[in-house]
Amino acid sequence: MTSTAPAKNVTGKTVTAKSAAERTAAEKTGAHTDEAAALIAGARSRIDALDDRIIGLVQERMAVSAVIQEARITSGGRRINLSREMEILGQYRDALGKPGTSLAMTLLELCRGRA
């Protein structure tokens, strides 16, 4: 059982001992108040849901890209269309700045499939 009686810390300031649950919430979120910890936990749940959607969309994009590559190869073309990739890199760069280019390169690499 944890005590909630005030105590003095090394600086001489009075502090209240936190419960294990409060310490855990602070450790997980880095927050120093219950309100901030709750806000962070809710926002992280939203990020987790967004990440799930993003992963699903990337997987869908990979499947569509595979169809395009197969059609291109079957018709005698090359597996990769570099001019199209440059368009995509530009679109991501324009929307997200320099890090967008890195994101687009990673996405293109994922969608190229195996050579």
PDB file of C-alpha atoms in Angstrom:
ATOM      1  CA  MET A   1       0.000   0.000   0.000  1.00  0.00           C
ATOM      2  CA  THR A   2       1.449   3.352  -1.033  1.00  0.00           C
ATOM      3  CA  SER A   3       1.371   6.354   1.191  1.00  0.00           C
ATOM      4  CA  THR A   4      -0.155   9.602   0.022  1.00  0.00           C
ATOM      5  CA  ALA A   5       1.221  11.586   2.945  1.00  0.00           C
ATOM      6  CA  PRO A   6       3.249  14.630   1.939  1.00  0.00           C
ATOM      7  CA  ALA A   7       7.013  14.251   2.069  1.00  0.00           C
ATOM      8  CA  LYS A   8       9.961  16.519   1.367  1.00  0.00           C
ATOM      9  CA  ASN A   9      12.158  15.843  -1.660  1.00  0.00           C
ATOM     10  CA  VAL A  10      15.884  16.543  -1.889  1.00  0.00           C
ATOM     11  CA  THR A  11      15.218  20.210  -2.670  1.00  0.00           C
ATOM     12  CA  GLY A  12      13.061  20.568   0.428  1.00  0.00           C
ATOM     13  CA  LYS A  13       9.802  20.929  -1.506  1.00  0.00           C
ATOM     14  CA  THR A  14       6.750  19.094  -0.245  1.00  0.00           C
ATOM     15  CA  VAL A  15       5.632  16.306  -2.591  1.00  0.00           C
ATOM     16  CA  THR A  16       2.914  13.669  -2.442  1.00  0.00           C
ATOM     17  CA  ALA A  17       3.799  10.053  -3.102  1.00  0.00           C
ATOM     18  CA  LYS A  18       2.223   8.834  -6.338  1.00  0.00           C
ATOM     19  CA  SER A  19       0.352   5.589  -6.636  1.00  0.00           C
ATOM     20  CA  ALA A  20       1.700   2.783  -8.807  1.00  0.00           C
ATOM     21  CA  ALA A  21      -1.013   3.520 -11.396  1.00  0.00           C
ATOM     22  CA  GLU A  22      -0.031   7.189 -11.557  1.00  0.00           C
ATOM     23  CA  ARG A  23       3.652   6.286 -11.924  1.00  0.00           C
ATOM     24  CA  THR A  24       2.811   3.812 -14.682  1.00  0.00           C
ATOM     25  CA  ALA A  25       0.740   6.400 -16.596  1.00  0.00           C
ATOM     26  CA  ALA A  26       3.537   8.935 -16.273  1.00  0.00           C
ATOM     27  CA  GLU A  27       6.156   6.403 -17.376  1.00  0.00           C
ATOM     28  CA  LYS A  28       4.104   5.378 -20.405  1.00  0.00           C
ATOM     29  CA  THR A  29       3.312   8.919 -21.526  1.00  0.00           C
ATOM     30  CA  GLY A  30       6.044  11.067 -20.054  1.00  0.00           C
ATOM     31  CA  ALA A  31       3.323  13.350 -18.675  1.00  0.00           C
ATOM     32  CA  HIS A  32       3.460  14.977 -15.279  1.00  0.00           C
ATOM     33  CA  THR A  33      -0.287  15.360 -14.714  1.00  0.00           C
ATOM     34  CA  ASP A  34      -3.236  13.003 -14.939  1.00  0.00           C
ATOM     35  CA  GLU A  35      -4.911  15.321 -17.456  1.00  0.00           C
ATOM     36  CA  ALA A  36      -1.887  15.309 -19.749  1.00  0.00           C
ATOM     37  CA  ALA A  37      -1.513  11.535 -19.400  1.00  0.00           C
ATOM     38  CA  ALA A  38      -5.159  11.044 -20.388  1.00  0.00           C
ATOM     39  CA  LEU A  39      -4.818  13.404 -23.365  1.00  0.00           C
ATOM     40  CA  ILE A  40      -1.651  11.642 -24.531  1.00  0.00           C
ATOM     41  CA  ALA A  41      -3.198   8.182 -24.117  1.00  0.00           C
ATOM     42  CA  GLY A  42      -6.219   9.218 -26.201  1.00  0.00           C
ATOM     43  CA  ALA A  43      -4.065  10.788 -28.898  1.00  0.00           C
ATOM     44  CA  ARG A  44      -1.875   7.692 -29.026  1.00  0.00           C
ATOM     45  CA  SER A  45      -4.961   5.532 -29.541  1.00  0.00           C
ATOM     46  CA  ARG A  46      -5.896   7.756 -32.478  1.00  0.00           C
ATOM     47  CA  ILE A  47      -2.356   7.458 -33.887  1.00  0.00           C
ATOM     48  CA  ASP A  48      -2.519   3.664 -33.546  1.00  0.00           C
ATOM     49  CA  ALA A  49      -5.800   3.647 -35.495  1.00  0.00           C
ATOM     50  CA  LEU A  50      -4.302   5.917 -38.170  1.00  0.00           C
ATOM     51  CA  ASP A  51      -1.216   3.705 -38.428  1.00  0.00           C
ATOM     52  CA  ASP A  52      -3.452   0.667 -38.953  1.00  0.00           C
ATOM     53  CA  ARG A  53      -5.220   2.500 -41.783  1.00  0.00           C
ATOM     54  CA  ILE A  54      -1.924   3.665 -43.313  1.00  0.00           C
ATOM     55  CA  ILE A  55      -0.539   0.118 -43.272  1.00  0.00           C
ATOM     56  CA  GLY A  56      -3.714  -1.138 -44.941  1.00  0.00           C
ATOM     57  CA  LEU A  57      -3.482   1.560 -47.603  1.00  0.00           C
ATOM     58  CA  VAL A  58       0.184   0.776 -48.277  1.00  0.00           C
ATOM     59  CA  GLN A  59      -0.680  -2.903 -48.678  1.00  0.00           C
ATOM     60  CA  GLU A  60      -3.497  -1.960 -51.079  1.00  0.00           C
ATOM     61  CA  ARG A  61      -1.103   0.290 -53.017  1.00  0.00           C
ATOM     62  CA  MET A  62       1.388  -2.578 -53.263  1.00  0.00           C
ATOM     63  CA  ALA A  63      -1.291  -4.836 -54.748  1.00  0.00           C
ATOM     64  CA  VAL A  64      -2.378  -2.216 -57.310  1.00  0.00           C
ATOM     65  CA  SER A  65       1.243  -1.555 -58.224  1.00  0.00           C
ATOM     66  CA  ALA A  66       1.781  -5.287 -58.810  1.00  0.00           C
ATOM     67  CA  VAL A  67      -1.140  -5.302 -61.272  1.00  0.00           C
ATOM     68  CA  ILE A  68       0.334  -2.329 -63.138  1.00  0.00           C
ATOM     69  CA  GLN A  69       3.796  -3.894 -63.267  1.00  0.00           C
ATOM     70  CA  GLU A  70       2.399  -7.194 -64.536  1.00  0.00           C
ATOM     71  CA  ALA A  71       0.451  -5.427 -67.293  1.00  0.00           C
ATOM     72  CA  ARG A  72       3.493  -3.395 -68.285  1.00  0.00           C
ATOM     73  CA  ILE A  73       5.801  -6.445 -68.382  1.00  0.00           C
ATOM     74  CA  THR A  74       3.252  -8.594 -70.212  1.00  0.00           C
ATOM     75  CA  SER A  75       2.948  -5.920 -72.890  1.00  0.00           C
ATOM     76  CA  GLY A  76       6.721  -5.875 -73.369  1.00  0.00           C
ATOM     77  CA  GLY A  77       7.472  -2.865 -71.200  1.00  0.00           C
ATOM     78  CA  ARG A  78       9.781  -2.396 -68.265  1.00  0.00           C
ATOM     79  CA  ARG A  79       8.817  -3.291 -64.700  1.00  0.00           C
ATOM     80  CA  ILE A  80       9.514   0.245 -63.456  1.00  0.00           C
ATOM     81  CA  ASN A  81       8.476   3.543 -65.046  1.00  0.00           C
ATOM     82  CA  LEU A  82      11.043   6.058 -63.800  1.00  0.00           C
ATOM     83  CA  SER A  83       9.218   9.133 -65.094  1.00  0.00           C
ATOM     84  CA  ARG A  84       6.140   8.089 -63.111  1.00  0.00           C
ATOM     85  CA  GLU A  85       8.283   7.570 -60.013  1.00  0.00           C
ATOM     86  CA  MET A  86       9.704  11.085 -60.413  1.00  0.00           C
ATOM     87  CA  GLU A  87       6.131  12.457 -60.519  1.00  0.00           C
ATOM     88  CA  ILE A  88       5.329  10.650 -57.279  1.00  0.00           C
ATOM     89  CA  LEU A  89       8.524  11.890 -55.603  1.00  0.00           C
ATOM     90  CA  GLY A  90       7.633  15.450 -56.595  1.00  0.00           C
ATOM     91  CA  GLN A  91       4.095  15.111 -55.293  1.00  0.00           C
ATOM     92  CA  TYR A  92       5.282  13.898 -51.876  1.00  0.00           C
ATOM     93  CA  ARG A  93       8.048  16.524 -51.720  1.00  0.00           C
ATOM     94  CA  ASP A  94       5.593  19.316 -52.562  1.00  0.00           C
ATOM     95  CA  ALA A  95       3.102  18.133 -49.948  1.00  0.00           C
ATOM     96  CA  LEU A  96       5.489  17.161 -47.136  1.00  0.00           C
ATOM     97  CA  GLY A  97       8.831  18.817 -47.821  1.00  0.00           C
ATOM     98  CA  LYS A  98      12.160  17.035 -47.940  1.00  0.00           C
ATOM     99  CA  PRO A  99      11.063  14.213 -45.566  1.00  0.00           C
ATOM    100  CA  GLY A 100       8.230  13.537 -48.025  1.00  0.00           C
ATOM    101  CA  THR A 101      10.814  12.538 -50.612  1.00  0.00           C
ATOM    102  CA  SER A 102      12.233   9.933 -48.245  1.00  0.00           C
ATOM    103  CA  LEU A 103       8.751   8.665 -47.477  1.00  0.00           C
ATOM    104  CA  ALA A 104       7.949   8.399 -51.183  1.00  0.00           C
ATOM    105  CA  MET A 105      11.204   6.543 -51.877  1.00  0.00           C
ATOM    106  CA  THR A 106      10.348   4.017 -49.178  1.00  0.00           C
ATOM    107  CA  LEU A 107       6.827   3.640 -50.544  1.00  0.00           C
ATOM    108  CA  LEU A 108       8.094   3.164 -54.081  1.00  0.00           C
ATOM    109  CA  GLU A 109      10.602   0.586 -52.897  1.00  0.00           C
ATOM    110  CA  LEU A 110       7.836  -1.336 -51.143  1.00  0.00           C
ATOM    111  CA  CYS A 111       5.650  -1.213 -54.232  1.00  0.00           C
ATOM    112  CA  ARG A 112       8.278  -2.255 -56.755  1.00  0.00           C
ATOM    113  CA  GLY A 113       8.062  -5.849 -55.657  1.00  0.00           C
ATOM    114  CA  ARG A 114      10.790  -8.267 -56.503  1.00  0.00           C
ATOM    115  CA  ALA A 115      12.883  -7.845 -59.590  1.00  0.00           C
TER     116      ALA A 115
END
